[in-house]
Short mmCIF file of C-alpha atoms (C1' of nucleotides) in Angstrom, two decimals:
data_model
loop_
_atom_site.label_atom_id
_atom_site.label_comp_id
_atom_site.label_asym_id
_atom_site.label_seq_id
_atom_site.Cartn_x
_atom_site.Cartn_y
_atom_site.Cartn_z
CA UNK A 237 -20.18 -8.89 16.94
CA UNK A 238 -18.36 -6.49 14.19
CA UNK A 239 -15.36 -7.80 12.77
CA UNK A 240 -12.16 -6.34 13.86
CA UNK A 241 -10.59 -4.45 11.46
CA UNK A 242 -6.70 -3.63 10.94
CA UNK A 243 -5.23 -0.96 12.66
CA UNK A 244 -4.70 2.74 11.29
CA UNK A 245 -1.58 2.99 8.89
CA UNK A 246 -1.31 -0.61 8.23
CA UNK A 247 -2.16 -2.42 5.27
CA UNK A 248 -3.06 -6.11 4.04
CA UNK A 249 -1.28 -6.46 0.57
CA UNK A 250 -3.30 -9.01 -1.90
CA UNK A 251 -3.23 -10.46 -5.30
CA UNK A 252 -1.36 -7.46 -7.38
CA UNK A 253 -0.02 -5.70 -4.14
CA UNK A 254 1.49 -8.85 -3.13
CA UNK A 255 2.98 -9.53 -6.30
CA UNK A 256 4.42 -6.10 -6.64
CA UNK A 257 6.44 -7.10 -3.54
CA UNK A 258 7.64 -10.20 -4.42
CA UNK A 259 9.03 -8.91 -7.98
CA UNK A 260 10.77 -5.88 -5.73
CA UNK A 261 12.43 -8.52 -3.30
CA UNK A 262 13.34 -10.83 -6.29
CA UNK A 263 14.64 -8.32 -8.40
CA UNK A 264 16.71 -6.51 -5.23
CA UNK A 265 17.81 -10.21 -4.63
CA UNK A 266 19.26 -10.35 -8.41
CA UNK A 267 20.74 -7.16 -9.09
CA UNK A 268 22.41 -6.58 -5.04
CA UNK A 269 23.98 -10.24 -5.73
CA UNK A 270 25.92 -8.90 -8.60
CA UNK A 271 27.57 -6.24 -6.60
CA UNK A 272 28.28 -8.80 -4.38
CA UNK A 273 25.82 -7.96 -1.65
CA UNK A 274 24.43 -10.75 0.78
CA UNK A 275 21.07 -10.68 2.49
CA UNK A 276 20.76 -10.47 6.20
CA UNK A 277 17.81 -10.90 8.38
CA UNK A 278 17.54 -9.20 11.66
CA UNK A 279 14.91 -8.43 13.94
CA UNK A 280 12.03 -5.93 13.88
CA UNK A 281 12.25 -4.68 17.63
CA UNK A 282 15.71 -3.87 19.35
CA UNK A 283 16.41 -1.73 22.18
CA UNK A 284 15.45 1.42 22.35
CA UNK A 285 18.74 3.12 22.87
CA UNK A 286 19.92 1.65 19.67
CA UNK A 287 18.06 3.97 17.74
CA UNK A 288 18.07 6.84 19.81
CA UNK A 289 21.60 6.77 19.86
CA UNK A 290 22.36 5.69 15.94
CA UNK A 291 19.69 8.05 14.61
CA UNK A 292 19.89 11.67 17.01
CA UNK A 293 17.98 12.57 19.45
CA UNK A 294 17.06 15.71 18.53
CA UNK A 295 15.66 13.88 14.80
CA UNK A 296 11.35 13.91 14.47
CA UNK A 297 11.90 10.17 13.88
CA UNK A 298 13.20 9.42 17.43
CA UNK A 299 11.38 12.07 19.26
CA UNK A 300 7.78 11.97 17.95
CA UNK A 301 7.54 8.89 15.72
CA UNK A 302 8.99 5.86 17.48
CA UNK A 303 6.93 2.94 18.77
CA UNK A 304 8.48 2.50 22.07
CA UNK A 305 6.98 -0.13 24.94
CA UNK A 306 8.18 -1.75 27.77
CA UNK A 307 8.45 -5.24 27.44
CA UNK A 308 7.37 -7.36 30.53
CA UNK A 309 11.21 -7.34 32.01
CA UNK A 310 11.38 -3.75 31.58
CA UNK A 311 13.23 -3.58 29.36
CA UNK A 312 12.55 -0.49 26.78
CA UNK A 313 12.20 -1.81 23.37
CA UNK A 314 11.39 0.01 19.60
CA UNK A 315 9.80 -1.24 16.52
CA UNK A 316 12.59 -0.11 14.37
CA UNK A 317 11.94 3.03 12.26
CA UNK A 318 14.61 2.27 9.85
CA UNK A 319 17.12 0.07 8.93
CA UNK A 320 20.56 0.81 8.88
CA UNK A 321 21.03 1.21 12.79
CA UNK A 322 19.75 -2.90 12.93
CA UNK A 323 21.86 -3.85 10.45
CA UNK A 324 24.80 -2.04 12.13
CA UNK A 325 24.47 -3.56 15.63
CA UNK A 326 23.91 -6.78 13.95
CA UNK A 327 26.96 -6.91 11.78
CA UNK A 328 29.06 -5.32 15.34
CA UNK A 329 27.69 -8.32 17.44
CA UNK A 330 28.72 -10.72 14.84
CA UNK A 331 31.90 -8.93 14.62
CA UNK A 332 31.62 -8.76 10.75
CA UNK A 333 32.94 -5.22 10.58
CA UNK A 334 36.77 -4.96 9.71
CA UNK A 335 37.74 -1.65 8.55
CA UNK A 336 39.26 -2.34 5.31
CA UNK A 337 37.30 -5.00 4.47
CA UNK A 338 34.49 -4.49 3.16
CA UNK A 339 31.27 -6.32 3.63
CA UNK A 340 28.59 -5.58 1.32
CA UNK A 341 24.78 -6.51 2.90
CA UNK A 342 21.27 -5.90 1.93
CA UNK A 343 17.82 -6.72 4.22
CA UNK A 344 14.36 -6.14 3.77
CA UNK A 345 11.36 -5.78 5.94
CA UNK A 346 9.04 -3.92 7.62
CA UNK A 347 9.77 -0.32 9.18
CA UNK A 348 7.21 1.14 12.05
CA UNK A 349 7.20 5.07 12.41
CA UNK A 350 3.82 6.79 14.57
CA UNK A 351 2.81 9.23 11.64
CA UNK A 352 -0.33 10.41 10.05
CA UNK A 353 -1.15 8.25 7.19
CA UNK A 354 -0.97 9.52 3.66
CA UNK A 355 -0.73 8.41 0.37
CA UNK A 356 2.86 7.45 -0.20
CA UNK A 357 3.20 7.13 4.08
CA UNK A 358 2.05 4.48 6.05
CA UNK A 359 2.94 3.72 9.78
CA UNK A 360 4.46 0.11 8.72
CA UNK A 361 5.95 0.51 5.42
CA UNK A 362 8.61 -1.31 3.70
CA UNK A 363 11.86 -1.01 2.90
CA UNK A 364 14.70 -2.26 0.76
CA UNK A 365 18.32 -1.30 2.39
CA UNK A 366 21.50 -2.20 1.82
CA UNK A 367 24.77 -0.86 3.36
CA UNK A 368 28.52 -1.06 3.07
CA UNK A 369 30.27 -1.38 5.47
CA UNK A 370 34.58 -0.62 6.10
CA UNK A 371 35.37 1.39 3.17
CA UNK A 372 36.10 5.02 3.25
CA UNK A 373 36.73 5.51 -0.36
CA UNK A 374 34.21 8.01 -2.87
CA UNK A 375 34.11 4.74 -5.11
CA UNK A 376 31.95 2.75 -2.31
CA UNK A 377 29.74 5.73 -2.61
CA UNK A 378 29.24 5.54 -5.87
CA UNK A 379 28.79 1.73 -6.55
CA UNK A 380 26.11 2.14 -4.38
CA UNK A 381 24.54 4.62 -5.92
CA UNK A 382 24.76 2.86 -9.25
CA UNK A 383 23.28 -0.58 -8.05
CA UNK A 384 20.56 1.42 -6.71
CA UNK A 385 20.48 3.33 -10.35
CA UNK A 386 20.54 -0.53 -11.81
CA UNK A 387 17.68 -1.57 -9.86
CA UNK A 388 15.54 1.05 -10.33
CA UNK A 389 16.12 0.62 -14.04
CA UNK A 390 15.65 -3.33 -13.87
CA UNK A 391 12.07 -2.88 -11.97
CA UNK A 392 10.89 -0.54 -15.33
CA UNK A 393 10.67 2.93 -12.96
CA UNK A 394 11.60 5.45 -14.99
CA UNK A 395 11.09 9.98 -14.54
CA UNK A 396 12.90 9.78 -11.45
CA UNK A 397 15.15 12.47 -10.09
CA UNK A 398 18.45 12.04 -8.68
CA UNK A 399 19.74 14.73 -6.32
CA UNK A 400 23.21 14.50 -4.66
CA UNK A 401 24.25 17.08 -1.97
CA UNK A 402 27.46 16.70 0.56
CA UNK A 403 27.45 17.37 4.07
CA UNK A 404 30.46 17.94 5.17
CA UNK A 405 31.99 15.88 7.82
CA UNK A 406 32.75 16.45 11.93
CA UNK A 407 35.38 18.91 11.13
CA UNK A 408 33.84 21.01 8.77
CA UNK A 409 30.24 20.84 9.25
CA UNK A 410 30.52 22.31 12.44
CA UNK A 411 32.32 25.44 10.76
CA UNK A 412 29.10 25.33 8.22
CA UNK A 413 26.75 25.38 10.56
CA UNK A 414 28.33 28.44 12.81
CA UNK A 415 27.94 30.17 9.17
CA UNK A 416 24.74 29.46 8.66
CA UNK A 417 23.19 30.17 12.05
CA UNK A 418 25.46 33.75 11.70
CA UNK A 419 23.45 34.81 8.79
CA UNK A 420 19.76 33.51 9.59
CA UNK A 421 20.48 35.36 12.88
CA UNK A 422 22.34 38.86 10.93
CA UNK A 423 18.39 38.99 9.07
CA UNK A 424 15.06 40.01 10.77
CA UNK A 425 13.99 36.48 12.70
CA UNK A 426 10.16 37.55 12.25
CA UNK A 427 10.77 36.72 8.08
CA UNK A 428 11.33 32.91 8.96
CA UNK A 429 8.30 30.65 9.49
CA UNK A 430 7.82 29.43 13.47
CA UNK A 431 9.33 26.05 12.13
CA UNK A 432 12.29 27.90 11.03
CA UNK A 433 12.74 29.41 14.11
CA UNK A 434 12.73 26.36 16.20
CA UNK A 435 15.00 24.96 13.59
CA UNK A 436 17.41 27.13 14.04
CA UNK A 437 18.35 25.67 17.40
CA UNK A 438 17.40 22.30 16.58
CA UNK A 439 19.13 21.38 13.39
CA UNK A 440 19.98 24.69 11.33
CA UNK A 441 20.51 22.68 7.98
CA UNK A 442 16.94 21.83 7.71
CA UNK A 443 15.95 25.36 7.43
CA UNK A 444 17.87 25.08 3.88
CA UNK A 445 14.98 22.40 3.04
CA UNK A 446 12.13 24.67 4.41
CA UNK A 447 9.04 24.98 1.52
CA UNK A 448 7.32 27.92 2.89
CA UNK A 449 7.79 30.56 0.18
CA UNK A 450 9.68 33.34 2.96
CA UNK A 451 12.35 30.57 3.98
CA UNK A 452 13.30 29.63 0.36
CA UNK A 453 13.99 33.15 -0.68
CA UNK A 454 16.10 33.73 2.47
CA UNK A 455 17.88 30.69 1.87
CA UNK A 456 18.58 31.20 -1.50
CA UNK A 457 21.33 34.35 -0.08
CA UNK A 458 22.68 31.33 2.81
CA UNK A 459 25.69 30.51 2.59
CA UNK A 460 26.57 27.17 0.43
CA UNK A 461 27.73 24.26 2.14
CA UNK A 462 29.67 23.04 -0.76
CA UNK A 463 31.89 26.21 -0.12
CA UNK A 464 32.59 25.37 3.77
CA UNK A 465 33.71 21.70 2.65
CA UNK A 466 37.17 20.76 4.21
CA UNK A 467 39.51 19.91 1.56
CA UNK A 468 39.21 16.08 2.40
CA UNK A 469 35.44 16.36 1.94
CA UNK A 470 35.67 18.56 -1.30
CA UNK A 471 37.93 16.12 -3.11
CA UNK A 472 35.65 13.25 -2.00
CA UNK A 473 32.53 14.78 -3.40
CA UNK A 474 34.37 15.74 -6.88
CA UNK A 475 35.36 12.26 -6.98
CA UNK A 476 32.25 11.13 -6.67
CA UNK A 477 30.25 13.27 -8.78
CA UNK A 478 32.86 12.63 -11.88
CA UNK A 479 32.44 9.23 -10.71
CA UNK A 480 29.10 9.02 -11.04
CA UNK A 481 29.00 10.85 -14.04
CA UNK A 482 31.36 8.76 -15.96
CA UNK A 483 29.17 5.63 -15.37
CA UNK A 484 26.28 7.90 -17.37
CA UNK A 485 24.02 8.38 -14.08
CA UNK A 486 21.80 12.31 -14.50
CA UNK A 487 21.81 13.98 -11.69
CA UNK A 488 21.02 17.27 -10.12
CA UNK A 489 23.43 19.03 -7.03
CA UNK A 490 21.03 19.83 -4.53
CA UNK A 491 22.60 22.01 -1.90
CA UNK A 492 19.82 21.83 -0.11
CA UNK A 493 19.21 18.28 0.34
CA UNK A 494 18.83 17.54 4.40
CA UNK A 495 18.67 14.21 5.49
CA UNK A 496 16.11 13.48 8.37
CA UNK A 497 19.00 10.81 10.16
CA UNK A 498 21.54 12.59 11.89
CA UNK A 499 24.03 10.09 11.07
CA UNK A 500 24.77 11.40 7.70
CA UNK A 501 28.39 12.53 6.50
CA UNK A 502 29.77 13.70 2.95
CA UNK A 503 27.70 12.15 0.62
CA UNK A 504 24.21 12.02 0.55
CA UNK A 505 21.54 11.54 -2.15
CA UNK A 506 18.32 10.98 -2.59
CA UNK A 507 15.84 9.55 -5.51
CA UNK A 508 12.41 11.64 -5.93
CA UNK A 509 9.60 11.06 -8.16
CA UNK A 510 7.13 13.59 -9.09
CA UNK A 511 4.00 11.17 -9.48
CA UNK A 512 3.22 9.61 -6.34
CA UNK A 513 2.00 12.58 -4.42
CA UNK A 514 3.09 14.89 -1.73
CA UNK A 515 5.87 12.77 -0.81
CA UNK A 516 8.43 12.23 -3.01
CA UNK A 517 11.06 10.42 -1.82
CA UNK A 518 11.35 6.62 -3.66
CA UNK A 519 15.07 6.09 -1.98
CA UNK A 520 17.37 8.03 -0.16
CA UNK A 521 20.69 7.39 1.54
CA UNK A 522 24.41 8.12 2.18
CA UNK A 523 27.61 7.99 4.11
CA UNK A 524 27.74 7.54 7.87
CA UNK A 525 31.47 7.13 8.52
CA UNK A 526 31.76 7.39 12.63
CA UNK A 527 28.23 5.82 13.28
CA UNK A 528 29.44 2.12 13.66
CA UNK A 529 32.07 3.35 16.19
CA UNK A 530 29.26 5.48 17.95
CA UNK A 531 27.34 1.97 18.01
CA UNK A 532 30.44 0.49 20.17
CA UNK A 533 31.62 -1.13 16.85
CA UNK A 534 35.13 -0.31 15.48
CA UNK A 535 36.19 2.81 13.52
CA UNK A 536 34.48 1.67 10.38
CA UNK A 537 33.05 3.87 7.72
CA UNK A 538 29.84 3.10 5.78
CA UNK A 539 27.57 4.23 2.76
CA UNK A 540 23.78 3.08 2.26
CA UNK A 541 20.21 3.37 1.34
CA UNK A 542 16.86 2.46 1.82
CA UNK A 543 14.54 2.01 -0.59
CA UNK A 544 10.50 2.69 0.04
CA UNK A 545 9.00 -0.18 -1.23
CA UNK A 546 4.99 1.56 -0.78
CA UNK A 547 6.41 4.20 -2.99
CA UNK A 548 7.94 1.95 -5.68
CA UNK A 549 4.81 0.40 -6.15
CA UNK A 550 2.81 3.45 -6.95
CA UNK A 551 5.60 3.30 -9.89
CA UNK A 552 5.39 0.16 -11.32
CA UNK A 553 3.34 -1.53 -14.14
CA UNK A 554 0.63 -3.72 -12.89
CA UNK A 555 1.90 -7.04 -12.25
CA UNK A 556 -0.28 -10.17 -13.62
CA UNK A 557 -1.29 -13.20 -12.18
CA UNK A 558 0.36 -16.12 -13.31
CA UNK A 559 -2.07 -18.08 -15.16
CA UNK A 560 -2.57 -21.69 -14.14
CA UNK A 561 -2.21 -24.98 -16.11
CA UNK A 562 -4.91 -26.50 -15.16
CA UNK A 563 -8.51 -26.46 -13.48
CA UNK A 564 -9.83 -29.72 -12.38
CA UNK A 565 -13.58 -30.02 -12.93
CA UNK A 566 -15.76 -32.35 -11.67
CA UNK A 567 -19.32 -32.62 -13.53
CA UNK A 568 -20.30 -36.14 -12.24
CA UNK A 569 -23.04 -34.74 -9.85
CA UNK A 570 -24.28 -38.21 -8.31
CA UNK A 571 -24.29 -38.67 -4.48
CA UNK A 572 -21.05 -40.17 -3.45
CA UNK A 573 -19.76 -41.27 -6.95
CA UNK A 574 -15.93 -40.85 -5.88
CA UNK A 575 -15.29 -38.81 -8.79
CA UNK A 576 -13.92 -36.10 -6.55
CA UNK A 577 -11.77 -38.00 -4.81
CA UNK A 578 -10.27 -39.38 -8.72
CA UNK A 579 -10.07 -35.54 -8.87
CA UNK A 580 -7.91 -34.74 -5.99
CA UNK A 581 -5.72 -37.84 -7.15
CA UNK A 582 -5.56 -36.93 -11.01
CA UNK A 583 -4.87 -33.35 -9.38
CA UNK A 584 -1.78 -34.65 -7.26
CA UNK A 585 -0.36 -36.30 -9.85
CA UNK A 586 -0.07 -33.19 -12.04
CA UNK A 587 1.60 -31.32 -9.75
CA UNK A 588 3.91 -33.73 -9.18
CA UNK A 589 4.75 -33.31 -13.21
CA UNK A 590 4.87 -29.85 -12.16
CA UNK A 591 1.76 -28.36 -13.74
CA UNK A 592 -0.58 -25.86 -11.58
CA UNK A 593 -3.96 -25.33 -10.81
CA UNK A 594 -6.39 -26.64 -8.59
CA UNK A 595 -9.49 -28.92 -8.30
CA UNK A 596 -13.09 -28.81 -7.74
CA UNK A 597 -14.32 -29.94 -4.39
CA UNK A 598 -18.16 -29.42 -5.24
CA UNK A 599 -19.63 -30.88 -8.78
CA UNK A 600 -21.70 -28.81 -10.79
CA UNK A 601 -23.03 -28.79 -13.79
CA UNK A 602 -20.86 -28.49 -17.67
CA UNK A 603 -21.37 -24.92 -17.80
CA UNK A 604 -20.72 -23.73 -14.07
CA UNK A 605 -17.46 -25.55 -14.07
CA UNK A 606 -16.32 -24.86 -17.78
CA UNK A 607 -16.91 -20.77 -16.45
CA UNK A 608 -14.98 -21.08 -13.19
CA UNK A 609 -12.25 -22.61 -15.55
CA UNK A 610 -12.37 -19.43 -17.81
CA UNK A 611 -12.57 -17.37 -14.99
CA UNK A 612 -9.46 -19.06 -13.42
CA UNK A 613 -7.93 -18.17 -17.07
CA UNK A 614 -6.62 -21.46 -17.12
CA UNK A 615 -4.91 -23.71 -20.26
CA UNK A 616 -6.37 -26.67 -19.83
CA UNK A 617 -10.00 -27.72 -18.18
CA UNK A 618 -9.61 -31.61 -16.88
CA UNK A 619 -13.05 -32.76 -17.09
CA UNK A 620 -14.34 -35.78 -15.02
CA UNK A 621 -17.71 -36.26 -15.59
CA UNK A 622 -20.11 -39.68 -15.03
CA UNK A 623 -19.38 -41.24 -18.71
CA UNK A 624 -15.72 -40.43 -17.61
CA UNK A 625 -15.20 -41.84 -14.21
CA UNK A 626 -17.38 -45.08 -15.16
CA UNK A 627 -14.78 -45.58 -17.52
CA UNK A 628 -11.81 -44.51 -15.99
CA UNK A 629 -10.86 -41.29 -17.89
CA UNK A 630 -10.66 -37.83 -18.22
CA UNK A 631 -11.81 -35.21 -20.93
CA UNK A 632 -8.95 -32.60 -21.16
CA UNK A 633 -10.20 -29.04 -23.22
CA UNK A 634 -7.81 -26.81 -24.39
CA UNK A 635 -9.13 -23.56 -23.16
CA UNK A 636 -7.83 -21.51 -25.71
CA UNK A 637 -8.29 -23.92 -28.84
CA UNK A 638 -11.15 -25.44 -28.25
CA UNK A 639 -10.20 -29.10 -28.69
CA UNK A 640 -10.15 -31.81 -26.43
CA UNK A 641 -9.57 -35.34 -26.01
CA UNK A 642 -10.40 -38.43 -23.85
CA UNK A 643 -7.34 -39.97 -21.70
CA UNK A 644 -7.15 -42.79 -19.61
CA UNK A 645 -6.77 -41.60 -15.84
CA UNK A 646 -4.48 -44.76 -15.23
CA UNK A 647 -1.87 -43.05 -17.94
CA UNK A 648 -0.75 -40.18 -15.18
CA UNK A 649 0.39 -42.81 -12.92
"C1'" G B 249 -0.05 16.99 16.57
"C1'" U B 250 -2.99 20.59 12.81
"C1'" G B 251 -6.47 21.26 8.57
"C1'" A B 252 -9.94 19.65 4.81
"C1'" A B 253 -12.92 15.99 2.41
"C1'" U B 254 -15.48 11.37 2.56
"C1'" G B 255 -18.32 7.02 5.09
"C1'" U B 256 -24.94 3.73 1.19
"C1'" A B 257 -24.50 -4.03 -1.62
"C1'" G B 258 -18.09 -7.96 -1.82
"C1'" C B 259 -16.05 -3.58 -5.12
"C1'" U B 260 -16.96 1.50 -7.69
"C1'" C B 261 -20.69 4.90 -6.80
"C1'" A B 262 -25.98 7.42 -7.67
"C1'" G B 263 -29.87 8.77 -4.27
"C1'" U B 264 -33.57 15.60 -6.18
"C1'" U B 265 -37.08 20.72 -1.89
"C1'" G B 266 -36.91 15.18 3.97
"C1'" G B 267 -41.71 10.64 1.51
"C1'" C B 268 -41.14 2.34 -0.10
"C1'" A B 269 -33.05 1.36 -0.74
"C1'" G B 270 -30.86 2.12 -6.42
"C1'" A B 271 -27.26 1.36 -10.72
"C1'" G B 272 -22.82 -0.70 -12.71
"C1'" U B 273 -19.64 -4.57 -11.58
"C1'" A B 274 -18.69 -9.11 -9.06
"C1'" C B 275 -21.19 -13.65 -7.36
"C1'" C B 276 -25.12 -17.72 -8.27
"C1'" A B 277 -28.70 -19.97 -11.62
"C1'" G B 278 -31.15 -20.39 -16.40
"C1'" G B 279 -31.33 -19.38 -21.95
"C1'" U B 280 -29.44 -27.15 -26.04
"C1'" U B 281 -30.81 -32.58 -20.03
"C1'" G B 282 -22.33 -32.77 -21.35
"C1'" U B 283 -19.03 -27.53 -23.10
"C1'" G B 284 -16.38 -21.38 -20.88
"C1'" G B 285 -15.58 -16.30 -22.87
"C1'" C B 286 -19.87 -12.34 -26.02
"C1'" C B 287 -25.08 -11.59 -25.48
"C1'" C B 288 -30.09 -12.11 -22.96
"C1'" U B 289 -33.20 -13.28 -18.48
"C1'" G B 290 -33.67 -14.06 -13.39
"C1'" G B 291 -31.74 -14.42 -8.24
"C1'" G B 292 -29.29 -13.79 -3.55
"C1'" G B 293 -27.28 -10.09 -1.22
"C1'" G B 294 -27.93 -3.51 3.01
"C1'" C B 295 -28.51 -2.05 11.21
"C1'" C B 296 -27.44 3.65 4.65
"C1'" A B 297 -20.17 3.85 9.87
"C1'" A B 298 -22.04 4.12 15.31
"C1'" G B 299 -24.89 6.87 18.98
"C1'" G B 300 -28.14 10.83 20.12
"C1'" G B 301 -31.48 14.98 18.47
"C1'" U B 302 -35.33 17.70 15.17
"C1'" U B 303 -39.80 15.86 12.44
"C1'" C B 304 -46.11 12.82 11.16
"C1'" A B 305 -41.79 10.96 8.44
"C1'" A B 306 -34.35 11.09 8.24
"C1'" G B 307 -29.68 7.72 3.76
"C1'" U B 308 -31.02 13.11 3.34
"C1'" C B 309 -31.23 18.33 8.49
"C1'" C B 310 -28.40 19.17 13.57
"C1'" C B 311 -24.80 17.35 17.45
"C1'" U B 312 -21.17 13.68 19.21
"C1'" U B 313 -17.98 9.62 18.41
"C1'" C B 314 -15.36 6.34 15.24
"C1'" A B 315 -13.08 5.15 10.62
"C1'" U B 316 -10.95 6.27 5.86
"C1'" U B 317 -8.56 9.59 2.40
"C1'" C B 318 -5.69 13.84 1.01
"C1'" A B 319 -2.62 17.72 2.68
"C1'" C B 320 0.65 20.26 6.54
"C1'" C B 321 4.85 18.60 9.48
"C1'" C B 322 8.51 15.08 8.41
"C1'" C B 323 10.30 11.25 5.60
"C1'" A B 324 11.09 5.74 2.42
#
RNA sequence: GUGAAUGUAGCUCAGUUGGCAGAGUACCAGGUUGUGGCCCUGGGGGCCAAGGGUUCAAGUCCCUUCAUUCACCCCA
């Protein structure tokens, strides 16, 4: 029988991979708590509607990439394919939002989208997110933006790109987008890619983000959508950008920075790196003011981001196992001597000093168990051989000196 | 969903015009009958992704399937 392997776009994380991780969550967990951010936990699956109605319907995510089942009463359900429409209905149900007060909340965990695998993209991948909720003010915006700045920094990722862009809100994006459509449709349709085309009913901004040579140069003449900003939206942006700049943060305006979700409202950013392959995208996030209210919650603005955790590790130095205190050899070789069991004991008790490391189970001889000790790059090699348990004691070699001495195995009590 | 590349030892990969299945590394043992790393010697390890076809003969050529990777699309 061939052993079942693990299915396409999902991925078993050991030794270094796992460790990467961890430092990621601990790290999140340090620098979020000094803005004041708490962790939440929420579940993985929700209803389907949730999603379809936080993220669009017209979005790829919710019509092409969503793992969507019936459950056995029926019910629809999703794996979610992001995070901030969870942590929304969560914080709604627990009737934690109050416009005006702020709550400030970060989660991590897995996120499921049905994609074709590639480097940088898996179909469960990871993601750091955090969101505040209740405030309306350019200053939320950008003290999110600078704890995700801080944490970047803190995790040693350097060469990345930020890129902020505004989208206008529900009164003037609508003008922007009447604009735009106007002019795609006043040039010759056949000079836009088939994508384009279909775009143009779908979502017209995303033509802006279009990477087929044709579209860019036509889009380069489109209209701007920082000149169709209502005058509420412009003086939010400017606020935020001299803001942001103030606190020392480099970044680039990107006018033509489309978000996928079609939650987003004034301020959007995103955080790109040019060394992990085709996709670039380490972070991205922004304002959602009106999405908590189209959840059922109350009128309560919000800013976030989500962080790619698969594309953060492709950034970051190799992490190193921690090296152990001890390894616990056993070199008596005689049937049924007990000296493993003195091992397992002597073991215990070291860990209960708080030392780590582990202990042999099968005797061998000096040499075999002196090189799984150097393999296990441990400090100290406990020795008990026959001279040593027929006397009650323990040889302990400093790995790294050389040196060793002879203590009584009674003395750890 | 589309395209391309790749599947040979635990891992990284050689394998010529079709002719006995290989290396490095890792693992195990030995090189001082109680002392690691470096070095030397030896050893265990393989349905050559799966199935079919061509051939005296297939890891190698042909077909099908599966898997992986990269890219498109889109996004973290």
């Amino acid at each position: 029988m061939s052993a079942i392997q693990k299915i396409k776009g999902f991925a078993d994380m050991f030794g270094e991979d796992s460790r990467a991780f961890t430092r990621m969550e601990s790290v999140a967990r340090d620098i979020f708590t000094r803005y004041g951010f708490g962790e939440v936990r929420i579940p993985v699956l929700e209803r389907t509607e949730l999603f379809a109605k936080g993220i669009g319907e017209d979005t790829d995510v919710v019509g092409k990439e969503m793992y969507t089942f019936t459950d056995r009463g029926d019910r629809s359900l999703t794996l979610r394919p992001e995070a901030t429409a969870g942590v929304l209905r969560a914080c709604i149900e627990a009737g934690a939002v109050e416009p005006g007060k702020p709550s400030r909340l970060f989660a991590f965990g897995p996120m499921f989208r049905y994609e074709r695998p590639q480097k940088g993209r898996m179909r469960q991948f990871h993601q750091i997110d955090a969101e505040l909720l209740g405030s309306p003010e350019p200053q939320a915006d950008v003290e999110v933006i600078l704890m995700l700045r801080d944490y970047l920094e803190e995790l040693g990722i350097g060469d990345l790109s930020f890129e902020l862009n505004s989208l206008g809100c529900r009164e003037c994006r609508p003008h922007y987008r009447a604009a735009l459509t106007a002019y795609f449709e006043s040039l010759d349709e056949e000079k836009l890619c088939e994508d384009c085309r279909r775009r143009m009913k779908t979502n017209p901004l995303r033509v802006l983000d279009c990477k087929v040579p044709g579209c860019k140069a036509m889009v380069e003449k489109a209209p701007a959508i920082a000149d169709h900003l209502c005058a509420g939206c412009r003086d939010h942006f400017s606020a935020v950008l001299s803001l942001v700049s103030r606190a020392g943060l480099a970044y680039t305006l990107n006018p033509r920075l489309v978000r996928g979700l079609d939650y987003y409202q004034r301020t959007t950013f995103e955080v790109t790196s040019g060394a992990i392959g085709a996709q670039t995208a380490v972070a991205g996030g922004g304002r959602y003011d009106g999405l908590v209210q189209q959840l059922g919650g109350p009128d309560a603005p919000g800013v976030g981001f989500a962080c790619g955790m698969e594309r953060l590790a492709l950034l970051m130095e190799k992490q190193e196992a921690p090296r152990p205190d001890f390894f616990l050899a056993v070199t008596d070789t005689r049937e049924k001597s007990g000296a493993v069991d003195a091992a397992i004991l002597l073991g215990h008790k070291l860990r209960l000093r708080g030392l780590s490391g582990e202990c042999d189970y099968e005797p061998g001889s000096m040499k075999s168990r002196l090189r799984r000790a150097g393999k296990l790059n441990v400090k100290k090699c406990y020795i008990i051989g026959p001279e040593e348990f027929d006397a009650g004691k323990v040889t302990v070699k400093d790995m790294e000196e050389g040196g060793q001495l002879s203590l009584d195995i009674a003395a750890f009590d």
